[in-house]
Amino acid sequence: MNIYLPIAEMSVNAALLLGMGWAIGFLSGMFGVGGGFLLTPLLIFMGVPTAVAVGTGSMQILASSVSGAIAQYQRRNVDIKLGVVLVAGGIVGSVVGVSLMKILRQMGQFELFVSLCYVTFLGAVGALMMIESVGAMRKTQAGQPSSRKTGQHNWVHGLPFKMRFQRSKLYISAVPPAMIGAFVGFMAAIMGVGGGFVMVPALIYLLRVPTSVVIGTSLFQIVFVMAATTMLQAMENKAVDIVLALILIVGGVVGAQFGAAAGARLKGEQLRFLLAGLVLLVCMRIGWDLMVTPTEIFSIGPTIGG
Amino acid sequence: MRKKVLCLLASLLVIPAVAIAQGIDASPSDDPAPTVEADVSTRTLEVTTGFTGHEIVVFGAIDNSRAPIGDNHYYDVVVVVEGTPFPLVVRRKSDVGGVWINTSSVTFASVPSYYAIASTRPIEEIAGPPVLERHAIGFRHIKMTPGPSYKGTLKDYELAAFREAVIRLKKKQKLYVTEPKDGVTFVGRSLFRASIPLPANVPVGPLVARTYLFRDGQVASAHIARVTLHRAGIERLVHNFAFVYPASYGIIAVLLAVAAGLAASAYFRRQPG
């Protein structure tokens, strides 16, 4: 059955979209990631305009993160104070991202910029994750428990505007979390991702936030920043397709249930290894499209008001 | 704003009519001149959520036909269905240090969003380029001029490449369609019909169906019919809402996403496993 998407202005098979939502949901449930970095490129490959893919991605991520965020909040795994600082930064980043997106669309360079962002971030995160997970698997084979140094001080602790974040047992400057939030918000707006894959390592390795509150606080930030980004994308770029998002959400929540069950059977480092492989594959696919000589060097599009 | 739109609409309606009127060659004989009349099977089309394209039939008749009985090739008929013109940006990529980047662009002030042509014979056989050009018949003669921002930095052949790219890409999107042979078929001596496929992605707006009657390489008569193509149902509601009230649309998108997320998790919590 074909369905006409009102904002993407194209007719697509509804069953195909549901299946795609399911597959993305399955992978995100399995790996415990938002899945935006898979969904947005997939929508673009399908022919959805890049801006609509990115804007609609924000709405889908909001839906898939909200229940997780509430569950984490109920288990008291959210550092609200740290979360608010991250959200404040995140909204600033999102505003900058959405505005930059509008300018780049007028210049005709938005697609390129998105692709470059994807190649850079997915390449870096994928490679780091791959190295880390291979190392962890070796250690497990050798029988050593994996350990993480805690309580170490670094340059982060020398900055002003110090705040006490009780739940995270931290007394640090508000500047780094605000910067991290802003960076993730910017990425979220431009790439149509939640940004958990940058946020979580940043909180753990840069701020030394205890792992118990990292996921919850990250989800807290994602929910609010995605809500703001969805609003901004709708207002500035008219790039949120509610019909497309709802179909993906329905497919996604079902897929996530199966994915979570499948993920429970694998070890953490095995999951991270598989996820790293997936991330690198997406990265290479997008990179390939940038480098390979296109069969059609021309493209047409509507003029974007300005 | 409204005034501007009205002006634009008025100019859209008047220009083709004037062009057609000027293009018709007066018949020297005393007999009543042959005229063509045509209409479209569907006057109003609704683009709904389930819209997967539609085929319209342009049909018509030749009055005062001088064609000898049994000669179905005496006249030629060309049917052109054109969509609302829109500004369009064409971008060209080039290889910059191994990465393909959009490096040049041309904005055409108005390009028909849709263009279908059907004819009894290939149009080159029917009439010469000046006639086709005057009536904008055929892909090569679609009116397409660079917008005011165009600085004239490209050479003629480069500009032609951009024009050809528009036609090629629009053809690929099935928005420029051609039926060069037997696209228009005669049913008997003076009745004819042409089916025009509208794809699912056809941009909404008024469509103008122009029917030309050709004899000896000249336009003997012409007729204009219109089809309106508008959004309807949920699809129209969503689209209009998104563009007219973007802030409210954004709020609804957020609330829907939150509600969907919560409903899903509530549902799956009840189902163990």
Coordinates of C-alpha atoms in Angstrom, one line a residue:
Chain A
M1 CA 0.0 0.0 0.0
N2 CA 1.4 3.3 -1.0
I3 CA 1.1 6.4 1.1
Y4 CA 1.8 10.0 0.2
L5 CA 4.0 11.8 2.6
P6 CA 2.8 15.4 2.9
I7 CA 6.1 17.2 3.6
A8 CA 8.5 14.9 1.8
E9 CA 6.0 15.2 -1.1
M10 CA 6.6 11.7 -2.3
S11 CA 4.7 8.4 -2.5
V12 CA 6.2 5.5 -0.7
N13 CA 5.2 2.0 0.3
A14 CA 3.8 2.1 3.8
A15 CA 4.9 -1.5 4.5
L16 CA 8.4 -0.7 3.4
L17 CA 8.5 2.2 5.8
L18 CA 7.1 0.1 8.7
G19 CA 9.7 -2.5 8.0
M20 CA 12.5 0.1 7.9
G21 CA 11.2 1.5 11.2
W22 CA 11.2 -2.0 12.6
A23 CA 14.8 -2.8 11.5
I24 CA 16.1 0.5 12.9
G25 CA 14.1 -0.1 16.1
F26 CA 15.5 -3.7 16.3
L27 CA 19.1 -2.4 16.0
S28 CA 18.6 0.4 18.4
G29 CA 16.9 -1.9 20.9
M30 CA 19.8 -4.4 20.6
F31 CA 22.6 -1.9 20.9
G32 CA 20.8 0.6 23.2
V33 CA 21.4 3.5 20.8
G34 CA 18.9 5.9 19.4
G35 CA 19.3 4.8 15.8
G36 CA 19.2 8.2 14.3
F37 CA 22.6 7.7 12.6
L38 CA 21.1 4.8 10.7
L39 CA 17.6 6.2 10.1
T40 CA 18.6 9.5 8.6
P41 CA 21.0 8.1 5.9
L42 CA 18.5 5.4 5.1
L43 CA 15.8 8.0 4.5
I44 CA 18.2 9.9 2.3
F45 CA 19.1 6.8 0.3
M46 CA 15.3 6.3 -0.2
G47 CA 15.0 9.7 -1.8
V48 CA 13.5 11.6 1.1
P49 CA 14.9 15.2 0.8
T50 CA 17.9 15.5 3.2
A51 CA 16.3 18.3 5.2
V52 CA 13.1 16.3 5.7
A53 CA 15.1 13.2 6.6
V54 CA 17.0 15.2 9.3
G55 CA 13.9 17.0 10.6
T56 CA 11.8 13.9 10.8
G57 CA 14.6 12.0 12.4
S58 CA 14.4 14.4 15.4
M59 CA 10.8 13.6 15.9
Q60 CA 11.4 9.9 15.7
I61 CA 14.2 10.0 18.2
L62 CA 12.1 12.1 20.6
A63 CA 9.4 9.3 20.5
S64 CA 11.9 6.5 21.0
S65 CA 13.8 8.2 23.9
V66 CA 10.9 9.5 25.9
S67 CA 9.9 6.2 27.6
G68 CA 13.5 5.3 28.3
A69 CA 14.1 8.7 29.9
I70 CA 11.0 8.3 32.2
A71 CA 12.1 4.8 33.2
Q72 CA 15.6 6.1 34.0
Y73 CA 14.1 9.0 36.0
Q74 CA 11.9 6.7 38.0
R75 CA 15.0 4.6 38.8
R76 CA 16.7 7.9 40.0
N77 CA 19.4 7.6 37.3
V78 CA 19.1 11.2 36.1
D79 CA 21.2 14.0 37.4
I80 CA 18.6 16.7 36.8
K81 CA 21.0 19.6 37.5
L82 CA 23.6 18.3 35.1
G83 CA 20.8 17.5 32.7
V84 CA 19.5 21.1 32.8
V85 CA 23.0 22.4 32.0
L86 CA 23.3 20.0 29.1
V87 CA 19.8 20.9 27.8
A88 CA 20.6 24.6 28.0
G89 CA 23.7 24.2 26.0
G90 CA 21.9 21.7 23.7
I91 CA 19.1 24.2 22.8
V92 CA 21.7 26.9 21.9
G93 CA 23.5 24.3 19.7
S94 CA 20.3 23.3 18.1
V95 CA 19.3 26.9 17.3
V96 CA 22.7 27.4 15.7
G97 CA 22.4 24.1 13.8
V98 CA 19.0 24.7 12.4
S99 CA 19.9 28.3 11.3
L100 CA 23.1 27.1 9.7
M101 CA 21.1 24.4 8.0
K102 CA 18.8 27.0 6.4
I103 CA 21.8 29.0 5.1
L104 CA 23.5 25.9 3.7
R105 CA 20.3 24.8 2.0
Q106 CA 20.2 28.1 0.2
M107 CA 23.8 27.7 -0.8
G108 CA 23.1 24.2 -2.1
Q109 CA 25.8 22.7 0.2
F110 CA 23.6 21.2 2.9
E111 CA 23.7 17.6 1.5
L112 CA 27.5 17.8 1.3
F113 CA 27.8 19.2 4.8
V114 CA 25.6 16.5 6.3
S115 CA 27.6 13.8 4.5
L116 CA 30.9 15.2 5.7
C117 CA 29.6 15.3 9.3
Y118 CA 28.4 11.7 9.0
V119 CA 31.7 10.5 7.6
T120 CA 33.7 12.4 10.3
F121 CA 31.7 11.5 13.3
L122 CA 30.8 7.9 12.4
G123 CA 34.4 7.3 11.3
A124 CA 35.8 8.6 14.5
V125 CA 33.3 7.0 16.9
G126 CA 33.2 3.8 15.0
A127 CA 37.0 3.4 15.0
L128 CA 37.3 4.2 18.7
M129 CA 34.5 1.8 19.6
M130 CA 36.1 -0.9 17.4
I131 CA 39.5 -0.5 19.1
E132 CA 38.0 -0.4 22.6
S133 CA 35.7 -3.4 22.0
V134 CA 38.5 -5.5 20.5
G135 CA 40.7 -4.6 23.4
A136 CA 38.0 -5.5 25.9
M137 CA 37.4 -8.9 24.2
R138 CA 41.1 -9.7 24.3
K139 CA 41.2 -8.8 28.0
T140 CA 38.2 -11.0 28.7
Q141 CA 39.8 -13.8 26.9
A142 CA 43.0 -13.3 28.9
G143 CA 40.8 -13.5 32.0
Q144 CA 41.5 -9.9 33.2
P145 CA 38.5 -7.9 34.5
S146 CA 38.0 -4.6 32.6
S147 CA 38.6 -1.7 34.7
R148 CA 38.2 2.1 34.5
K149 CA 40.2 4.7 36.3
T150 CA 38.1 7.0 38.4
G151 CA 38.6 10.2 40.4
Q152 CA 41.4 11.5 38.2
H153 CA 41.6 15.2 37.6
N154 CA 42.2 16.7 34.2
W155 CA 42.0 20.2 32.6
V156 CA 38.3 20.2 32.9
H157 CA 38.6 20.8 36.7
G158 CA 40.4 24.1 36.3
L159 CA 37.6 26.0 34.7
P160 CA 35.4 28.7 36.4
F161 CA 31.6 28.7 37.2
K162 CA 32.0 25.6 39.4
M163 CA 28.8 23.9 40.3
R164 CA 28.0 21.0 42.6
F165 CA 26.2 18.1 40.8
Q166 CA 25.2 15.9 43.8
R167 CA 23.9 12.9 42.0
S168 CA 27.0 12.6 39.8
K169 CA 29.2 13.3 42.9
L170 CA 31.0 16.0 40.9
Y171 CA 32.1 19.6 41.7
I172 CA 33.1 21.0 38.3
S173 CA 32.7 24.0 36.1
A174 CA 29.4 24.3 34.3
V175 CA 31.3 25.3 31.1
P176 CA 32.3 21.8 29.8
P177 CA 28.8 20.3 30.2
A178 CA 27.2 23.3 28.5
M179 CA 29.8 23.0 25.7
I180 CA 29.2 19.3 25.3
G181 CA 25.4 19.9 25.3
A182 CA 25.8 22.6 22.7
F183 CA 27.9 20.4 20.5
V184 CA 25.5 17.5 20.7
G185 CA 22.5 19.9 20.1
F186 CA 24.3 21.2 17.0
M187 CA 25.0 17.8 15.7
A188 CA 21.4 16.7 16.4
A189 CA 20.0 19.5 14.4
I190 CA 22.3 19.0 11.4
M191 CA 22.5 15.3 11.3
G192 CA 19.1 14.2 12.6
V193 CA 20.7 12.1 15.4
G194 CA 20.1 12.0 19.1
G195 CA 23.8 12.3 19.8
G196 CA 24.0 9.7 22.5
F197 CA 27.1 8.2 20.8
V198 CA 29.0 11.4 21.5
M199 CA 27.3 12.4 24.7
V200 CA 27.8 9.1 26.6
P201 CA 31.6 8.9 26.0
A202 CA 32.0 12.6 26.7
L203 CA 30.2 12.4 30.0
I204 CA 32.2 9.3 31.0
Y205 CA 35.7 10.2 29.8
L206 CA 35.7 14.1 30.0
L207 CA 33.5 14.8 33.0
R208 CA 33.9 11.5 34.8
V209 CA 30.2 11.2 35.5
P210 CA 29.5 7.9 37.2
T211 CA 28.2 5.3 34.7
S212 CA 25.1 4.7 36.7
V213 CA 23.7 8.2 35.8
V214 CA 25.3 8.6 32.4
I215 CA 22.5 6.9 30.3
G216 CA 19.7 8.5 32.2
T217 CA 21.1 12.0 32.1
S218 CA 22.0 11.6 28.4
L219 CA 18.4 10.5 27.6
F220 CA 17.1 13.4 29.6
Q221 CA 19.1 15.8 27.5
I222 CA 18.1 14.0 24.2
V223 CA 14.4 14.2 25.0
F224 CA 14.4 18.0 25.7
V225 CA 16.9 18.9 22.9
M226 CA 15.0 16.7 20.4
A227 CA 11.7 18.3 21.4
A228 CA 13.3 21.8 20.8
T229 CA 14.9 20.6 17.5
T230 CA 11.6 19.2 16.2
M231 CA 10.0 22.6 16.9
L232 CA 12.8 24.5 15.3
Q233 CA 12.9 22.3 12.2
A234 CA 9.1 22.6 11.8
M235 CA 9.4 26.4 12.2
E236 CA 12.6 27.3 10.3
N237 CA 12.9 24.6 7.7
K238 CA 9.3 23.0 7.4
A239 CA 11.2 19.8 7.5
V240 CA 9.2 17.6 9.9
D241 CA 6.9 15.1 8.2
I242 CA 4.5 13.9 10.9
V243 CA 3.1 11.1 8.7
L244 CA 6.5 9.7 7.9
A245 CA 7.6 10.0 11.6
L246 CA 4.5 8.2 12.9
I247 CA 5.0 5.2 10.6
L248 CA 8.6 5.0 11.6
I249 CA 7.8 5.3 15.3
V250 CA 5.2 2.5 15.1
G251 CA 7.6 0.2 13.3
G252 CA 10.4 1.3 15.6
V253 CA 8.8 0.6 19.0
V254 CA 7.9 -2.9 17.9
G255 CA 11.3 -3.6 16.5
A256 CA 13.0 -2.3 19.7
Q257 CA 11.3 -4.9 21.8
F258 CA 12.7 -7.7 19.7
G259 CA 16.1 -6.0 19.5
A260 CA 16.3 -5.7 23.2
A261 CA 15.6 -9.4 23.6
A262 CA 18.3 -10.2 21.0
G263 CA 20.8 -7.9 22.6
A264 CA 20.4 -9.4 26.1
R265 CA 21.9 -12.6 24.7
L266 CA 25.2 -10.9 23.7
K267 CA 28.1 -9.6 25.8
G268 CA 28.6 -5.9 26.1
E269 CA 31.9 -5.8 24.2
Q270 CA 30.5 -8.1 21.5
L271 CA 27.6 -5.7 21.1
R272 CA 30.0 -2.8 20.9
F273 CA 32.1 -4.6 18.3
L274 CA 29.0 -5.2 16.1
L275 CA 27.8 -1.7 16.6
A276 CA 31.2 -0.3 15.7
G277 CA 31.2 -2.4 12.5
L278 CA 27.7 -1.1 11.6
V279 CA 28.8 2.5 12.3
L280 CA 31.8 2.1 10.1
L281 CA 29.8 0.5 7.3
V282 CA 27.4 3.5 7.2
C283 CA 30.4 5.8 7.3
M284 CA 32.0 4.1 4.3
R285 CA 28.8 4.0 2.4
I286 CA 28.3 7.8 2.8
G287 CA 32.0 8.4 2.1
W288 CA 31.8 6.3 -1.1
D289 CA 28.9 8.4 -2.4
L290 CA 31.0 11.5 -1.9
M291 CA 34.0 10.2 -3.7
V292 CA 32.7 8.1 -6.6
T293 CA 32.1 9.9 -9.9
P294 CA 28.4 10.5 -9.9
T295 CA 26.4 9.2 -12.9
E296 CA 24.5 12.5 -12.9
I297 CA 26.4 15.6 -11.9
F298 CA 23.4 17.9 -12.1
S299 CA 20.6 18.1 -9.5
I300 CA 17.5 20.2 -9.4
G301 CA 15.6 21.6 -6.4
P302 CA 13.2 24.3 -5.4
T303 CA 14.6 27.7 -4.5
I304 CA 14.6 28.1 -0.8
G305 CA 13.3 31.5 0.4
G306 CA 15.6 33.9 2.1
Chain B
M1 CA 0.7 39.5 -1.2
R2 CA -2.7 38.5 -2.4
K3 CA -2.6 41.2 -5.2
K4 CA 0.7 39.8 -6.3
V5 CA -0.7 36.3 -6.5
L6 CA -3.7 37.5 -8.5
C7 CA -1.5 39.3 -10.9
L8 CA 0.6 36.2 -11.4
L9 CA -2.5 34.1 -12.0
A10 CA -3.9 36.6 -14.4
S11 CA -0.6 36.6 -16.4
L12 CA -0.5 32.8 -16.4
L13 CA -4.0 32.7 -17.9
V14 CA -3.5 35.5 -20.4
I15 CA -0.1 34.9 -21.9
P16 CA -0.7 31.4 -23.4
A17 CA -4.1 32.6 -24.8
V18 CA -2.5 35.6 -26.5
A19 CA 0.4 33.6 -27.8
I20 CA -2.0 31.0 -29.2
A21 CA -4.2 33.7 -30.8
Q22 CA -1.3 35.4 -32.5
G23 CA 0.1 32.1 -33.8
I24 CA -3.0 31.0 -35.8
D25 CA -2.8 31.6 -39.4
A26 CA -5.9 33.0 -41.1
S27 CA -7.3 30.7 -43.6
P28 CA -7.6 32.2 -47.1
S29 CA -10.6 30.2 -48.2
D30 CA -14.3 31.1 -47.7
D31 CA -15.1 27.9 -46.1
P32 CA -15.5 28.0 -42.3
A33 CA -12.1 27.4 -40.9
P34 CA -11.5 24.1 -39.1
T35 CA -11.4 24.5 -35.4
V36 CA -10.4 22.2 -32.6
E37 CA -12.3 21.8 -29.4
A38 CA -11.0 19.7 -26.5
D39 CA -11.7 18.8 -22.9
V40 CA -10.1 16.8 -20.2
S41 CA -11.7 13.7 -18.7
T42 CA -11.1 14.9 -15.1
R43 CA -11.5 18.6 -14.3
T44 CA -10.5 18.4 -10.7
L45 CA -8.1 15.9 -9.2
E46 CA -7.5 15.5 -5.5
V47 CA -4.1 14.6 -4.1
T48 CA -4.9 12.6 -1.0
T49 CA -2.7 10.4 1.2
G50 CA -3.4 7.5 -1.0
F51 CA -2.6 9.3 -4.3
T52 CA -0.5 7.1 -6.6
G53 CA -0.9 9.0 -9.8
H54 CA -3.7 9.3 -12.3
E55 CA -4.3 9.2 -16.0
I56 CA -6.2 12.0 -17.6
V57 CA -7.6 11.8 -21.0
V58 CA -7.7 14.8 -23.3
F59 CA -10.3 14.3 -25.9
G60 CA -11.6 16.6 -28.6
A61 CA -13.1 17.0 -32.0
I62 CA -12.2 18.9 -35.2
D63 CA -15.1 21.1 -36.4
N64 CA -15.4 21.8 -40.1
S65 CA -12.9 19.2 -40.9
R66 CA -11.7 19.3 -44.5
A67 CA -10.1 15.9 -44.2
P68 CA -11.2 13.5 -47.0
I69 CA -13.3 10.6 -45.7
G70 CA -11.1 7.8 -44.6
D71 CA -7.9 9.9 -44.4
N72 CA -6.9 9.9 -40.7
H73 CA -3.6 11.6 -41.4
Y74 CA -4.9 14.9 -43.0
Y75 CA -4.5 16.8 -39.7
D76 CA -2.0 16.5 -36.9
V77 CA -3.0 17.1 -33.3
V78 CA -0.6 17.9 -30.5
V79 CA -1.7 18.0 -26.9
V80 CA 0.5 19.7 -24.3
V81 CA -0.3 19.5 -20.6
E82 CA 1.7 21.9 -18.6
G83 CA 1.9 22.4 -14.8
T84 CA 2.3 25.6 -12.8
P85 CA 5.7 27.2 -13.5
F86 CA 8.0 27.4 -10.4
P87 CA 11.5 28.8 -9.9
L88 CA 14.1 26.0 -10.0
V89 CA 17.7 25.8 -9.0
V90 CA 20.0 23.5 -11.0
R91 CA 23.3 22.6 -9.5
R92 CA 26.3 21.1 -11.0
K93 CA 28.9 19.0 -9.1
S94 CA 32.5 18.9 -9.9
D95 CA 35.5 17.0 -8.5
V96 CA 37.2 19.1 -5.8
G97 CA 40.1 17.2 -4.4
G98 CA 38.4 13.8 -4.7
V99 CA 35.1 14.9 -3.3
W100 CA 32.1 15.8 -5.5
I101 CA 30.8 19.2 -4.6
N102 CA 28.1 21.5 -6.0
T103 CA 30.2 24.2 -7.6
S104 CA 27.9 26.0 -9.9
S105 CA 24.2 26.7 -10.1
V106 CA 21.7 28.4 -12.3
T107 CA 18.3 29.5 -11.0
F108 CA 15.6 29.4 -13.7
A109 CA 12.9 32.0 -12.9
S110 CA 10.1 29.7 -14.0
V111 CA 10.1 26.1 -15.1
P112 CA 6.9 24.1 -15.7
S113 CA 6.6 21.7 -12.8
Y114 CA 5.1 19.2 -15.2
Y115 CA 5.1 18.9 -18.9
A116 CA 3.5 16.2 -21.0
I117 CA 3.3 16.2 -24.7
A118 CA 1.3 13.8 -26.9
S119 CA 1.1 14.0 -30.7
T120 CA -0.1 12.1 -33.7
R121 CA 3.4 12.0 -35.1
P122 CA 6.8 13.1 -33.8
I123 CA 6.5 16.8 -33.5
E124 CA 9.6 17.5 -35.7
E125 CA 7.7 15.9 -38.6
I126 CA 4.6 18.1 -37.8
A127 CA 6.1 21.5 -37.8
G128 CA 9.4 23.5 -38.0
P129 CA 11.3 24.8 -35.0
P130 CA 10.0 28.4 -35.2
V131 CA 6.4 27.3 -34.9
L132 CA 7.2 24.9 -32.1
E133 CA 9.2 27.5 -30.3
R134 CA 6.4 30.1 -30.6
H135 CA 3.9 27.7 -28.9
A136 CA 6.4 26.1 -26.5
I137 CA 5.8 22.7 -28.0
G138 CA 8.3 20.0 -27.2
F139 CA 10.9 19.7 -24.5
R140 CA 13.4 21.7 -26.5
H141 CA 11.0 24.6 -26.6
I142 CA 9.9 24.7 -23.0
K143 CA 10.1 28.3 -21.7
M144 CA 13.0 28.4 -19.2
T145 CA 15.0 31.6 -18.6
P146 CA 17.6 32.2 -15.9
G147 CA 16.3 34.3 -13.0
P148 CA 17.3 37.8 -12.1
S149 CA 20.1 36.6 -9.9
Y150 CA 21.9 35.0 -12.9
K151 CA 25.0 36.9 -13.6
G152 CA 25.5 35.6 -17.1
T153 CA 28.8 34.0 -16.2
L154 CA 28.2 30.8 -18.2
K155 CA 28.8 30.3 -21.8
D156 CA 25.8 29.5 -24.0
Y157 CA 26.6 25.8 -24.3
E158 CA 27.1 25.6 -20.6
L159 CA 23.7 27.2 -20.0
A160 CA 22.3 24.7 -22.5
A161 CA 23.7 21.9 -20.4
F162 CA 21.8 23.2 -17.4
R163 CA 18.6 23.3 -19.4
E164 CA 19.1 19.8 -20.7
A165 CA 19.8 18.7 -17.2
V166 CA 16.4 20.0 -16.0
I167 CA 14.7 18.1 -18.8
R168 CA 16.6 14.9 -18.2
L169 CA 16.0 15.0 -14.5
K170 CA 12.4 15.9 -14.8
K171 CA 11.9 13.0 -17.3
K172 CA 13.5 10.7 -14.8
Q173 CA 11.0 11.9 -12.2
K174 CA 8.3 11.1 -14.8
L175 CA 7.3 14.8 -14.6
Y176 CA 8.2 15.5 -18.2
V177 CA 6.5 12.9 -20.4
T178 CA 6.3 12.4 -24.1
E179 CA 4.2 10.3 -26.4
P180 CA 5.8 11.1 -29.7
K181 CA 4.0 8.6 -31.8
D182 CA 0.3 7.8 -31.6
G183 CA 0.1 9.7 -28.3
V184 CA -2.9 11.3 -29.9
T185 CA -5.1 8.8 -31.7
F186 CA -8.1 9.5 -34.0
V187 CA -11.4 7.8 -33.4
G188 CA -13.0 8.2 -36.7
R189 CA -12.7 11.3 -38.9
S190 CA -12.7 14.1 -36.4
L191 CA -12.6 12.7 -32.9
F192 CA -9.3 12.2 -31.1
R193 CA -8.0 11.3 -27.7
A194 CA -4.8 11.3 -25.8
S195 CA -4.1 9.8 -22.4
I196 CA -1.7 11.7 -20.2
P197 CA -0.2 10.0 -17.2
L198 CA 0.2 12.1 -14.0
P199 CA 2.7 10.5 -11.7
A200 CA 2.2 10.3 -7.9
N201 CA 4.8 13.1 -7.4
V202 CA 3.1 15.6 -9.7
P203 CA 3.2 19.0 -8.1
V204 CA -0.2 20.3 -7.2
G205 CA -1.6 23.4 -8.9
P206 CA -3.5 24.2 -12.0
L207 CA -2.6 22.3 -15.1
V208 CA -3.2 23.7 -18.6
A209 CA -4.0 21.4 -21.4
R210 CA -3.4 23.0 -24.8
T211 CA -4.6 21.3 -27.9
Y212 CA -3.2 22.3 -31.3
L213 CA -4.6 21.4 -34.7
F214 CA -1.9 21.3 -37.3
R215 CA -2.1 21.3 -41.1
D216 CA 0.8 21.7 -43.4
G217 CA 3.2 22.6 -40.6
Q218 CA 1.1 25.5 -39.3
V219 CA -1.3 25.8 -36.4
A220 CA -4.8 25.8 -37.8
S221 CA -6.6 26.1 -34.5
A222 CA -5.9 25.7 -30.8
H223 CA -7.9 25.2 -27.6
I224 CA -7.2 25.5 -23.9
A225 CA -8.7 23.4 -21.1
R226 CA -7.8 23.4 -17.5
V227 CA -7.4 20.8 -14.8
T228 CA -7.1 21.7 -11.1
L229 CA -5.0 19.5 -9.0
H230 CA -5.3 20.2 -5.3
R231 CA -4.5 18.6 -2.0
A232 CA -7.3 16.9 -0.2
G233 CA -8.0 14.9 2.9
I234 CA -5.4 14.4 5.7
E235 CA -2.6 15.1 3.2
R236 CA -3.9 18.6 2.5
L237 CA -4.6 19.3 6.2
V238 CA -1.1 18.3 7.2
H239 CA 0.7 20.1 4.5
N240 CA -1.2 23.4 4.8
F241 CA -1.0 23.3 8.6
A242 CA 2.8 22.8 8.4
F243 CA 3.3 25.8 6.1
V244 CA 0.6 28.1 7.6
Y245 CA 1.1 27.5 11.3
P246 CA 4.6 26.1 11.6
A247 CA 4.8 26.7 15.4
S248 CA 1.6 24.9 16.1
Y249 CA 2.6 22.1 13.7
G250 CA 5.9 21.8 15.6
I251 CA 4.1 21.6 19.0
I252 CA 1.7 18.9 17.6
A253 CA 4.7 17.0 16.2
V254 CA 6.4 17.1 19.7
L255 CA 3.2 16.1 21.5
L256 CA 2.5 13.2 19.0
A257 CA 6.0 11.9 19.4
V258 CA 5.8 12.0 23.2
A259 CA 2.4 10.4 23.2
A260 CA 3.4 7.7 20.7
G261 CA 6.5 6.9 22.8
L262 CA 4.6 6.7 26.0
A263 CA 1.8 4.7 24.6
A264 CA 4.2 2.2 23.1
S265 CA 6.1 1.7 26.3
A266 CA 2.8 1.4 28.3
Y267 CA 1.6 -1.3 25.9
F268 CA 4.8 -3.3 26.0
R269 CA 5.0 -3.1 29.8
R270 CA 1.6 -4.9 30.0
Q271 CA 2.8 -7.6 27.7
P272 CA 5.4 -9.6 29.6
G273 CA 8.3 -10.8 27.6

